[in-house]
Amino acid sequence: MAATTEPRTGVGGDSAPGGGRQHVELAISGMTCASCAARIEKRLNKLDGVAATVNFASEHAAVTFDPAQVGVGDLIGAVEAAGYGAALPEAVTDEDPARPYRWRLVLAVALSIPLAVFAWASGSRPPGWEWVSMVLATPVVFWAGWPFHRAAAANARHGVATMDTLISVGTLAAWTWSTVVLSAGLSTSVYFDTAGAITALILLGRYLEARAKRRSGDAIRKLLELGAKEARVLRDGTEVLVPVEEVAVGDRFVVRPGDKVATDGTVVSGTSAVDQSMLTGESVPVEVGPGDAVAGATVNASGRLVVEATRVGSSTALAQIARLVADAQAGKAPVQRLADRVSAVFVPVVIAVSVLTLVGWLLIGGVATTAAFTAAVAVIVIACPCALGLATPTALMVGTGRGAQLGIVIKGPEVLEQTRQVTTVVLDKTGTLTEGRMAVSALVPAEGVGEDELLRLVAGAEDPSEHPVALAIAARGRDRLGSLPAAESFAARAGLGVEAVVDGHAVVVGRPGLLADWGVTLPDALVADVARLEAGGSTVVAAAADGRALGLVAVADRVKATSRQAVADLRALGLTPVLLTGDNEATARAVAAQVGIDRVLAGVLPEDKAREVARLQAAGEVVAMVGDGVNDAPALARADLGLAIGTGTDVAIEASDLTLVAGDLRAAADAIRLSRRTLSTIKGNLFWAFGYNVAAIPLAVAGVVNPIVAAAAMAFSSVFVVTNSLRLRRFRPLQDRR
């Protein structure tokens, strides 16, 4: 096949630089059952360099391909060659999928009611009622049921059979049989009512199914609609209202109270509270000021902000979340593979069973031809595998969409299986259990030294340093004193502390060992205070000036107010929490005691975190890892289930399986609960779909179920599966239930 050079387009991926693999989403039309999706998927995967999955419920194909071998035009051509339609999502209008069925359903129901009356009112039927029935049934079968016949004919040209084949064969067989016996004047039953009722019931099922499927994808559609449509961009100091698509990185725009933030950016001026609930699920507005990052589509609750755009278009947080959710919905959970294999061969098997039923009843049963014909048609109608095709993708669409509304991004369907098996959850300390920001927790001056003097000299010495502890001390000094003295002759001693001249005093700040190098020994009272503060989880630095001890400064990363409840929620799910940190044992134990964790792995270097996860796995644990930093990425990738705190680094988020956008650890338990609930819904759907066919087909073969009841049962099974999936929309976070 000749390669094409079209650029990669569509929702859900990026062009890889240097001619790498590309990803595209295609909107598929014409699918009516899971076997249609299987055919398209098989046809696409036959192309060189192509890996594709087709989602029947969302009517989309997720395709990864090598642009050096094939192009988007080739992909669309392959789908069309299989008898279906394909287009890039932006070329598809957002039309109600139930609309094509509406008027056909109205006609089918209107004409099928008198057909049913003629069939059942045996004692009061007018003369020639059979001919009237034929007139009524003909538009129902051939116009209302035309979509089924058209699809069946298209599939027949490609030598395959789908659910539409079963419907078309069943209704045409009933109509043709009845027309022949009526025209020939045979004294036997006619089945015009059966042909009409089957068409009407299946159209009703398709109509309800299409409406329910649209609802199952509402979350992702609403997410994409949340973005601002216009922005007040500053041009030469004047506010100019422009479409949000025209905002470029570096532009500055104004966000008035009540307005949506146009795109991701950094606050340049102004302070306000920003409602981030649409992204994080957290209802409490967040205070922002100069230097703080804000996300597009969040709502400015109070003050006027000037924001400089840092990410636009498909790079924004909202677009990335939508893309991750769409990618997850396009994938396939492991539990769906059996359903796919069954659906791919189901229709030919059903037709064979129907033929054998007809022959068996005629040759073995010794019954009338009408009874044999009725049983054969019932087999065809009742066995449609639509419910099997909808069982997994509808639940996946609703579950991932609900997660996005709550600030939980599920990266892929395989994650669902992993959440079910997890036994141990490993929690990083900094930024996960704690706020990730160091702050001064205590000032302990030596005898004869005031707190302000201690803070002034220590903060002045630490001010030039970039170390987190130094930054926290300098920030406290500015807050309390207003300004800091300049440090002279500054020198940083890696891993020990700093030395500097402040206001003419030779100041040293750091570990007690560094003070000892200067001939300074801490008094016994301060030594006891060091032990006490470290036992409480603080990092303690000692200070001396001109050869005498000044005192101690304790710095701590405060535990998040929600961390203890989050750990309790994880325990309630049957998980064993483990604290993993590079901090010393005393600090780690203090934090663990505050949040209710018994098992602690302290003093672990960043490069060893993945090794600790592997060691737990080797001991038979199925490990979930929660982290937020670059140094957590290897452990997140190594874990059986990786959960990234959304306030963390892009590297950590990329390495994870689940992202908690809000940065609240309590969402970890909700993410696992939602994933397990979604998996349970999928399994329930598959059980009922399989059970329906296993139970119904033998009944139809035995002649217990007539075609009309079979049509109603088939339609009900599909609607039941979709409706059962929609129950996931009612999933509530634990904190909302307290």
XYZ file of C-alpha atoms in Angstrom:
738
model
C 0.000 0.000 0.000
C 1.330 3.396 -0.877
C 2.181 5.654 1.992
C 0.423 8.978 2.322
C 1.702 12.133 3.912
C -1.322 13.552 5.673
C -0.554 15.112 9.044
C -1.751 13.421 12.158
C -5.068 14.841 13.284
C -7.798 14.085 15.762
C -8.279 13.825 19.485
C -5.874 11.877 21.537
C -2.267 12.113 20.445
C 0.632 13.979 18.912
C 2.787 13.720 15.889
C 6.030 12.099 16.842
C 9.061 14.099 15.774
C 11.441 12.624 13.319
C 8.914 10.354 11.602
C 7.956 8.332 14.695
C 4.658 6.498 15.238
C 1.529 8.634 15.288
C -1.903 8.304 16.855
C -5.277 9.201 15.380
C -8.904 8.865 16.455
C -11.430 7.961 13.753
C -15.195 8.334 14.092
C -16.772 5.135 12.748
C -20.290 4.972 11.311
C -22.401 1.997 10.344
C -21.533 -0.333 13.233
C -24.467 -2.233 14.682
C -22.872 -4.857 16.926
C -19.601 -6.066 18.425
C -18.846 -8.231 15.401
C -18.824 -5.056 13.255
C -16.212 -3.560 15.561
C -14.204 -6.781 15.403
C -14.265 -6.732 11.581
C -13.065 -3.137 11.369
C -10.375 -3.751 13.962
C -9.144 -6.818 12.081
C -9.096 -4.932 8.758
C -7.112 -2.018 10.233
C -4.613 -4.262 11.973
C -3.828 -5.968 8.660
C -2.225 -2.747 7.428
C 1.542 -2.519 7.789
C 2.655 -0.697 10.928
C -0.889 -0.279 12.315
C -2.208 -1.131 15.794
C -5.913 -0.360 16.249
C -8.728 -0.888 18.724
C -12.361 -0.171 17.854
C -14.883 0.816 20.516
C -18.431 -0.171 19.570
C -20.048 1.930 22.320
C -18.257 5.196 21.532
C -18.143 4.453 17.760
C -14.485 5.436 17.592
C -11.278 3.711 16.520
C -7.991 4.471 18.256
C -5.201 3.853 15.741
C -1.431 4.012 16.140
C 0.433 3.855 12.847
C 3.769 4.396 11.127
C 3.385 7.394 8.781
C 6.230 6.046 6.657
C 4.025 3.076 5.726
C 0.412 4.300 5.840
C -1.482 7.553 6.242
C -4.845 8.690 7.554
C -6.362 8.305 4.072
C -5.275 4.674 3.994
C -6.886 4.057 7.386
C -10.181 5.606 6.294
C -10.035 3.628 3.046
C -9.550 0.362 4.931
C -12.628 1.032 7.057
C -14.699 1.934 4.011
C -13.466 -1.176 2.205
C -14.903 -3.193 5.097
C -18.318 -1.639 4.419
C -18.376 1.112 7.061
C -17.773 4.839 7.225
C -14.838 6.637 8.839
C -13.873 10.273 9.338
C -11.733 12.438 11.564
C -13.727 13.535 14.654
C -13.695 17.233 13.723
C -15.424 16.378 10.441
C -18.352 14.738 12.241
C -21.371 16.753 13.357
C -22.641 16.197 16.880
C -25.932 14.665 15.757
C -28.279 12.801 18.049
C -27.504 9.105 17.364
C -31.116 8.169 18.120
C -32.524 10.461 15.425
C -32.233 8.029 12.451
C -34.438 5.552 14.293
C -37.148 7.924 15.495
C -39.564 8.144 12.532
C -38.952 4.556 11.476
C -39.867 3.497 15.004
C -43.038 5.630 14.970
C -44.216 4.029 11.714
C -43.296 0.516 12.850
C -45.212 0.851 16.126
C -48.229 2.505 14.484
C -48.624 -0.282 11.901
C -47.609 -3.174 14.166
C -50.459 -2.502 16.619
C -53.259 -3.373 14.113
C -51.122 -6.296 12.913
C -51.084 -7.640 16.466
C -54.843 -7.083 16.811
C -55.513 -9.102 13.609
C -53.204 -11.879 14.770
C -54.657 -12.269 18.257
C -58.332 -11.415 17.749
C -59.092 -14.740 16.100
C -62.834 -14.618 16.692
C -63.594 -11.192 15.211
C -61.242 -10.754 12.268
C -62.765 -9.190 9.124
C -62.639 -11.004 5.782
C -59.383 -10.549 3.924
C -57.508 -9.584 7.071
C -54.463 -11.513 5.834
C -54.167 -9.206 2.782
C -54.597 -6.146 4.996
C -51.845 -7.528 7.247
C -49.538 -7.901 4.272
C -50.189 -4.266 3.257
C -49.483 -3.090 6.803
C -46.394 -5.249 7.289
C -44.695 -4.383 4.001
C -43.679 -0.751 4.855
C -42.685 -1.871 8.340
C -40.367 -4.597 7.058
C -38.960 -2.764 4.044
C -38.944 0.921 5.072
C -38.764 0.909 8.849
C -36.407 -2.064 8.735
C -34.372 -0.755 5.798
C -31.247 0.053 7.900
C -31.013 -3.636 8.841
C -31.383 -4.859 5.249
C -28.934 -2.288 3.892
C -26.288 -3.228 6.460
C -26.882 -6.941 5.909
C -26.460 -6.521 2.142
C -23.261 -4.500 2.591
C -21.863 -7.150 4.894
C -22.876 -9.933 2.518
C -20.859 -8.284 -0.253
C -17.809 -8.684 1.970
C -18.684 -12.264 2.829
C -19.486 -11.666 6.506
C -22.540 -11.752 8.735
C -23.434 -9.440 11.622
C -26.338 -8.809 13.939
C -28.098 -6.995 11.103
C -27.867 -10.199 9.089
C -29.827 -12.006 11.799
C -32.496 -9.306 11.947
C -32.788 -9.016 8.167
C -32.954 -12.766 7.610
C -35.490 -13.202 10.410
C -37.930 -10.487 9.310
C -37.611 -11.189 5.574
C -38.110 -14.894 6.188
C -41.301 -14.222 8.158
C -42.637 -11.781 5.538
C -41.645 -13.948 2.556
C -43.085 -17.130 4.045
C -46.363 -15.381 4.819
C -46.598 -13.783 1.362
C -45.969 -17.102 -0.392
C -48.544 -19.065 1.596
C -51.096 -16.238 1.218
C -50.546 -15.938 -2.542
C -50.685 -19.707 -2.962
C -53.900 -19.931 -0.974
C -52.430 -22.392 1.525
C -54.398 -22.970 4.696
C -51.602 -22.300 7.140
C -50.560 -19.522 9.474
C -49.086 -16.233 8.282
C -46.428 -14.300 10.230
C -46.907 -10.704 9.124
C -47.445 -9.726 12.760
C -44.177 -11.426 13.693
C -42.221 -9.570 10.995
C -43.740 -6.238 12.067
C -43.326 -6.792 15.795
C -39.702 -7.942 15.453
C -38.862 -4.839 13.409
C -40.663 -2.513 15.840
C -39.142 -4.055 18.970
C -35.612 -4.057 17.607
C -35.981 -0.466 16.418
C -37.200 0.427 19.909
C -34.176 -1.310 21.385
C -31.822 0.509 19.007
C -33.470 3.842 19.780
C -33.223 3.395 23.569
C -29.716 1.990 23.231
C -28.565 4.976 21.155
C -29.962 7.412 23.702
C -28.364 5.527 26.587
C -25.018 5.275 24.786
C -25.052 9.031 24.275
C -25.639 9.531 27.991
C -22.749 7.186 28.777
C -20.399 9.534 26.907
C -21.841 12.741 28.379
C -19.045 13.197 30.924
C -16.248 13.532 28.385
C -18.388 15.749 26.113
C -19.268 18.047 29.022
C -15.621 18.129 30.062
C -14.605 19.349 26.617
C -17.376 21.965 26.656
C -16.177 23.509 29.935
C -13.438 25.603 28.376
C -13.780 29.337 27.909
C -14.901 30.480 24.456
C -13.350 33.982 24.583
C -10.450 35.745 26.281
C -9.792 39.384 27.252
C -6.263 39.698 25.873
C -4.182 42.765 26.713
C -2.996 44.467 23.524
C -1.012 47.676 24.108
C -2.594 47.946 27.547
C -6.139 47.603 26.220
C -8.444 44.629 26.785
C -9.403 43.042 23.460
C -12.038 40.293 23.390
C -10.831 37.504 21.083
C -11.774 33.826 20.515
C -9.803 31.606 22.877
C -8.229 29.859 19.861
C -6.321 33.065 19.103
C -4.560 33.170 22.489
C -0.848 32.339 22.151
C 1.768 31.358 24.720
C 3.103 34.550 26.294
C -0.093 36.553 25.801
C -1.452 38.288 28.880
C -5.190 38.214 29.469
C -7.579 39.557 32.075
C -9.889 37.340 34.118
C -12.697 39.268 35.763
C -14.700 37.983 38.743
C -17.069 35.258 37.558
C -15.158 34.672 34.309
C -13.533 31.431 33.282
C -9.749 31.375 32.973
C -9.137 31.292 29.217
C -6.168 28.910 29.223
C -3.408 27.591 31.479
C -1.131 30.302 32.754
C 0.658 32.067 35.597
C -0.854 34.950 37.565
C 1.063 38.161 36.841
C -0.959 40.490 39.028
C -3.996 40.417 41.267
C -5.236 38.039 43.951
C -8.385 35.960 43.962
C -9.999 32.676 44.876
C -10.315 30.283 41.950
C -12.940 27.545 41.791
C -11.101 24.486 40.427
C -13.901 21.976 41.055
C -14.391 21.183 37.359
C -10.828 19.870 37.192
C -10.146 18.581 40.683
C -13.582 17.759 42.077
C -12.644 19.878 45.123
C -15.387 22.354 45.971
C -13.295 24.748 48.100
C -11.844 27.630 46.010
C -8.039 28.011 46.005
C -6.398 31.341 46.823
C -4.019 32.494 44.058
C -1.701 35.453 43.610
C 1.299 36.553 41.533
C 3.447 33.591 40.528
C 0.707 30.981 41.084
C -0.375 28.715 38.260
C -4.018 28.605 37.141
C -5.706 26.150 34.801
C -7.923 26.971 31.859
C -11.709 26.597 32.347
C -11.496 27.140 36.121
C -13.652 29.994 37.440
C -12.384 33.217 39.006
C -14.543 33.692 42.079
C -13.569 37.162 43.288
C -10.724 39.539 42.346
C -9.403 40.689 38.976
C -6.439 38.684 37.665
C -3.930 39.283 34.901
C -2.598 35.944 33.663
C 0.223 35.120 31.268
C -0.608 32.126 29.052
C 1.815 29.213 29.416
C -0.100 26.445 27.609
C -2.774 26.690 24.951
C -4.939 24.387 22.843
C -4.226 20.682 23.173
C -1.460 21.323 25.740
C -3.778 22.605 28.485
C -4.595 20.577 31.571
C -8.248 20.267 30.494
C -7.299 18.979 27.036
C -4.795 16.530 28.492
C -7.356 15.129 30.923
C -9.918 14.786 28.133
C -7.327 13.029 25.961
C -6.368 10.606 28.729
C -10.026 9.772 29.366
C -10.687 9.300 25.642
C -7.648 7.029 25.342
C -8.864 4.955 28.288
C -12.331 4.645 26.762
C -10.849 3.549 23.433
C -8.878 0.728 25.027
C -10.035 -2.717 26.014
C -10.060 -4.291 29.427
C -8.719 -7.852 29.619
C -12.198 -9.081 30.566
C -13.504 -7.922 27.154
C -11.272 -10.225 25.124
C -13.496 -13.263 25.625
C -16.552 -11.261 24.547
C -14.709 -10.087 21.422
C -13.738 -13.631 20.456
C -17.295 -14.868 20.987
C -18.880 -11.985 19.043
C -16.561 -12.479 16.062
C -17.869 -16.017 15.401
C -21.295 -15.739 16.979
C -23.436 -14.754 13.988
C -22.359 -17.574 11.628
C -22.853 -20.060 14.464
C -26.354 -18.714 15.156
C -27.358 -18.995 11.493
C -26.090 -22.579 11.471
C -28.062 -23.363 14.651
C -31.172 -21.798 13.096
C -30.867 -23.955 9.971
C -30.279 -27.070 12.079
C -33.318 -26.165 14.181
C -35.495 -25.929 11.058
C -34.178 -29.206 9.637
C -34.301 -30.958 12.995
C -37.919 -30.002 13.663
C -38.952 -31.100 10.157
C -37.039 -34.382 10.039
C -36.873 -35.461 13.661
C -39.708 -33.703 15.427
C -42.360 -34.605 12.876
C -44.197 -31.300 13.411
C -45.857 -28.862 11.060
C -43.725 -26.664 8.847
C -45.031 -23.541 10.564
C -43.774 -24.690 13.986
C -40.343 -25.529 12.569
C -40.193 -22.169 10.803
C -41.228 -20.316 13.985
C -38.504 -21.979 16.063
C -35.841 -21.228 13.451
C -36.793 -17.543 13.246
C -36.851 -17.283 17.058
C -33.282 -18.627 17.229
C -32.087 -15.992 14.764
C -33.829 -13.121 16.521
C -33.042 -13.977 20.135
C -29.335 -14.633 19.618
C -28.225 -11.164 18.502
C -24.948 -10.490 20.394
C -25.462 -6.760 20.879
C -25.426 -6.960 24.683
C -22.037 -8.679 24.590
C -20.586 -5.850 22.529
C -21.947 -3.175 24.866
C -21.071 -4.862 28.166
C -17.511 -3.553 28.533
C -17.252 -0.254 26.606
C -20.372 1.352 28.070
C -19.251 0.673 31.648
C -15.761 1.898 30.780
C -17.125 5.098 29.233
C -19.335 5.909 32.218
C -16.729 4.946 34.821
C -13.871 6.942 33.307
C -16.175 9.876 32.612
C -17.378 9.946 36.223
C -13.769 9.745 37.342
C -12.876 12.783 35.231
C -15.696 14.734 36.894
C -14.225 13.858 40.307
C -10.619 14.689 39.388
C -9.606 11.049 38.901
C -8.035 10.182 35.555
C -7.882 6.465 34.729
C -5.166 6.008 32.110
C -6.388 2.735 30.569
C -8.844 -0.154 30.933
C -6.159 -2.599 32.090
C -5.879 -0.466 35.252
C -9.246 -1.820 36.385
C -7.871 -5.352 36.771
C -4.838 -4.077 38.675
C -6.900 -2.244 41.304
C -8.769 -5.439 42.161
C -5.561 -7.303 43.033
C -3.678 -4.648 45.042
C -2.758 -5.658 48.615
C -0.230 -2.980 49.658
C -0.160 0.763 49.023
C 3.226 2.498 49.244
C 3.002 6.215 50.061
C 5.695 8.760 49.362
C 5.986 11.305 52.172
C 6.856 14.695 50.716
C 4.014 16.166 48.663
C 1.847 13.093 49.136
C 1.256 12.782 52.883
C 2.714 16.217 53.544
C 2.223 19.593 51.894
C 5.628 19.439 50.223
C 6.606 22.881 51.519
C 9.113 23.340 54.345
C 8.269 25.857 57.049
C 9.874 26.874 60.315
C 8.179 24.945 63.108
C 10.239 26.087 66.124
C 12.902 28.607 67.228
C 14.954 27.576 70.277
C 17.494 30.294 71.212
C 20.440 29.568 73.472
C 20.569 31.150 76.898
C 21.005 34.890 76.592
C 19.921 35.034 72.942
C 16.573 36.434 71.758
C 14.393 34.740 69.135
C 14.593 37.719 66.774
C 18.391 37.834 67.023
C 18.624 34.098 66.339
C 16.271 34.362 63.360
C 17.966 37.511 61.944
C 21.448 36.006 61.862
C 20.407 32.526 60.746
C 18.014 33.782 58.035
C 20.608 36.249 56.780
C 23.198 33.474 56.490
C 20.759 31.097 54.761
C 19.318 33.692 52.371
C 21.748 33.083 49.454
C 21.209 29.306 49.600
C 18.763 27.409 47.362
C 18.308 24.509 49.784
C 14.642 23.944 50.809
C 15.511 24.285 54.499
C 17.353 27.550 53.835
C 14.466 28.917 51.751
C 12.014 28.143 54.562
C 14.181 29.906 57.165
C 14.749 32.952 54.942
C 11.008 33.185 54.204
C 10.195 33.084 57.929
C 12.780 35.788 58.559
C 11.249 38.135 55.979
C 7.726 37.496 57.256
C 8.721 38.259 60.857
C 11.425 40.879 60.459
C 10.482 42.560 57.170
C 14.019 42.458 55.720
C 17.230 40.488 56.149
C 20.836 41.624 56.514
C 23.106 40.880 53.570
C 25.412 37.880 53.858
C 29.093 38.288 53.037
C 31.705 35.625 52.349
C 28.930 33.078 51.872
C 29.985 29.430 51.486
C 27.803 26.327 51.296
C 29.160 23.079 52.728
C 27.365 20.281 50.835
C 25.383 18.068 53.176
C 26.511 20.038 56.258
C 25.290 23.637 56.154
C 26.431 27.188 55.352
C 29.014 29.685 56.558
C 28.724 33.446 56.144
C 29.482 36.842 57.651
C 26.276 38.630 58.726
C 26.379 42.120 60.271
C 30.057 41.565 61.015
C 29.428 38.255 62.800
C 30.953 34.958 61.611
C 27.852 32.755 61.421
C 27.693 29.019 60.842
C 24.374 27.164 60.377
C 23.931 23.413 59.876
C 24.534 20.066 61.475
C 26.141 19.979 64.919
C 29.220 18.419 63.278
C 29.769 21.602 61.256
C 29.662 23.657 64.453
C 32.201 21.299 65.995
C 34.574 22.114 63.115
C 34.386 25.717 64.366
C 35.064 24.634 67.918
C 31.460 25.158 69.062
C 29.779 22.614 71.335
C 26.039 22.727 71.923
C 24.916 23.004 75.556
C 23.241 19.884 76.961
C 19.850 21.612 76.983
C 20.060 22.266 73.224
C 21.219 18.695 72.572
C 18.085 17.459 74.358
C 15.977 19.864 72.299
C 17.501 18.485 69.060
C 16.406 14.951 70.016
C 12.948 16.174 71.011
C 12.334 18.130 67.802
C 13.638 15.369 65.512
C 11.395 12.861 67.278
C 8.497 15.128 66.349
C 9.368 14.935 62.654
C 11.293 18.218 62.242
C 14.622 18.801 60.534
C 16.822 20.698 63.002
C 19.755 23.017 62.224
C 22.044 24.474 64.840
C 23.573 27.936 64.656
C 26.601 29.656 66.121
C 28.077 33.137 65.809
C 31.596 34.221 66.667
C 32.319 30.889 68.321
C 29.257 30.726 70.615
C 26.002 28.793 70.203
C 23.023 30.860 69.037
C 20.341 28.177 69.206
C 18.281 25.845 67.033
C 15.860 26.315 64.153
C 13.445 23.461 63.409
C 11.935 23.119 59.945
C 9.147 20.707 59.070
C 7.009 19.726 56.132
C 3.514 19.820 57.587
C 1.268 16.797 57.229
C -1.823 17.471 55.105
C -5.004 17.760 57.141
C -6.625 15.017 55.049
C -3.794 12.469 55.142
C -4.910 10.575 58.258
C -8.425 10.098 56.878
C -6.955 9.035 53.529
C -4.864 6.321 55.190
C -7.922 5.117 57.111
C -9.905 4.934 53.859
C -7.153 2.858 52.217
C -7.120 0.491 55.187
C -10.896 0.123 54.882
C -10.326 -1.198 51.340
C -8.170 -3.992 52.758
C -4.842 -2.388 51.820
C -1.720 -2.239 53.982
C -0.173 1.281 53.913
C 3.625 1.629 53.844
C 5.511 4.932 54.200
C 8.494 5.216 51.842
C 10.820 8.199 52.271
C 14.389 9.365 52.062
C 14.093 11.090 55.451
C 15.740 9.734 58.568
C 14.025 7.103 60.680
C 12.945 9.490 63.452
C 11.282 11.967 61.105
C 9.610 9.213 59.094
C 8.283 7.522 62.241
C 6.885 10.817 63.516
C 4.968 11.442 60.280
C 3.791 7.820 60.162
C 2.437 8.106 63.709
C 0.493 11.240 62.787
C -1.274 9.582 59.849
C -1.718 6.084 61.279
C 0.889 4.072 59.358
C 2.724 1.248 61.113
C 5.190 0.120 58.440
C 7.977 2.571 57.524
C 10.812 2.357 54.988
C 13.078 5.315 55.807
C 16.394 6.570 54.480
C 15.630 5.278 50.972
C 17.583 7.089 48.266
C 15.597 8.215 45.183
C 17.257 5.639 42.951
C 16.388 2.880 45.442
C 12.625 3.531 45.651
C 11.863 1.281 42.672
C 14.076 -1.403 44.231
C 12.028 -1.275 47.454
C 8.818 -1.679 45.443
C 10.344 -4.664 43.643
C 11.337 -6.172 46.992
C 7.738 -5.948 48.217
C 6.536 -7.574 45.002
C 9.078 -10.377 45.417
C 7.581 -11.004 48.857
C 4.214 -11.681 47.219
C 2.626 -8.252 47.620
C 0.657 -6.603 44.805
C 1.830 -3.015 45.164
C 0.191 0.332 44.484
C 2.512 3.338 44.687
C 1.398 6.916 45.338
C 3.881 9.709 44.606
C 4.346 13.118 43.055
C 8.005 13.844 42.304
C 10.464 13.108 39.528
C 12.252 10.739 41.896
C 9.002 8.781 42.316
C 8.597 8.075 38.588
C 10.659 4.821 38.509
C 8.761 3.448 41.502
C 5.405 4.474 39.991
C 6.306 2.662 36.788
C 7.621 -0.389 38.669
C 4.528 -0.751 40.877
C 1.588 -2.919 39.840
C -0.545 0.232 40.092
C 0.881 3.753 40.016
C -1.106 6.714 41.357
C 0.294 10.201 40.734
C -0.686 13.230 42.774
C -1.868 15.745 40.170
C -0.027 18.641 41.808
C 3.237 16.779 41.161
C 5.584 16.675 38.198
C 4.658 15.773 34.644
C 7.205 12.937 34.766
C 5.469 11.313 37.743
C 2.042 11.728 36.136
C 3.264 10.188 32.877
C 4.652 7.145 34.725
C 1.425 6.473 36.639
C -1.754 4.526 35.883
C -4.112 6.821 37.783
C -3.812 10.579 38.294
C -5.404 12.338 41.271
C -5.836 15.826 39.826
C -6.770 17.500 43.110
C -3.604 16.464 44.963
C -5.774 15.151 47.830
C -4.674 11.689 48.968
C -8.275 10.848 49.897
C -8.934 10.583 46.174
C -6.630 7.536 46.064
C -9.219 5.454 47.896
C -11.976 6.873 45.688
C -9.940 6.055 42.567
C -9.501 2.459 43.642
C -13.167 2.205 44.651
C -14.329 3.632 41.311
C -12.006 1.347 39.343
C -13.216 -1.697 41.252
C -16.853 -0.632 40.853
C -16.350 -0.205 37.099
C -14.712 -3.624 36.805
C -17.547 -5.168 38.823
C -20.092 -3.535 36.498
C -18.282 -4.888 33.428
C -18.263 -8.395 34.860
C -21.931 -8.121 35.796
C -22.793 -6.961 32.282
C -20.861 -9.835 30.715
C -22.479 -12.345 33.063
C -25.988 -11.253 32.118
C -25.139 -10.962 28.417
C -23.619 -14.438 28.293
C -26.324 -15.838 30.553
C -29.058 -14.395 28.361
C -27.742 -16.101 25.237
C -26.889 -19.366 26.986
C -30.415 -19.605 28.399
C -32.377 -18.112 25.517
C -30.990 -20.002 22.523
C -31.888 -23.496 23.834
C -35.395 -22.238 24.669
C -35.770 -20.909 21.122
C -34.480 -24.182 19.629
C -37.008 -26.080 21.741
C -39.825 -23.869 20.444
C -40.630 -22.480 23.876
C -39.991 -18.862 22.854
C -41.757 -17.371 19.836
C -40.096 -14.721 17.600
C -41.983 -11.766 19.081
C -40.951 -12.599 22.646
C -37.433 -13.254 21.340
C -37.263 -9.772 19.782
C -38.437 -8.167 23.013
C -35.914 -10.151 25.062
C -33.047 -9.277 22.726
C -33.869 -5.568 22.865
C -34.245 -5.706 26.644
C -30.833 -7.346 27.126
C -29.043 -4.520 25.298
C -30.921 -1.776 27.118
C -30.323 -3.535 30.449
C -26.543 -3.642 29.911
C -26.349 0.069 29.051
C -28.673 1.081 31.881
C -26.682 -0.991 34.363
C -23.531 0.840 33.257
C -25.206 4.214 33.735
C -25.525 3.430 37.457
C -21.843 4.367 37.718
C -22.855 7.994 37.215
C -24.156 7.899 40.808
C -20.730 7.020 42.256
C -19.918 9.358 45.152
C -16.580 10.097 46.872
C -16.268 8.900 50.449
C -16.044 12.441 51.850
C -19.424 13.273 50.296
C -20.991 10.345 52.136
C -19.779 11.321 55.601
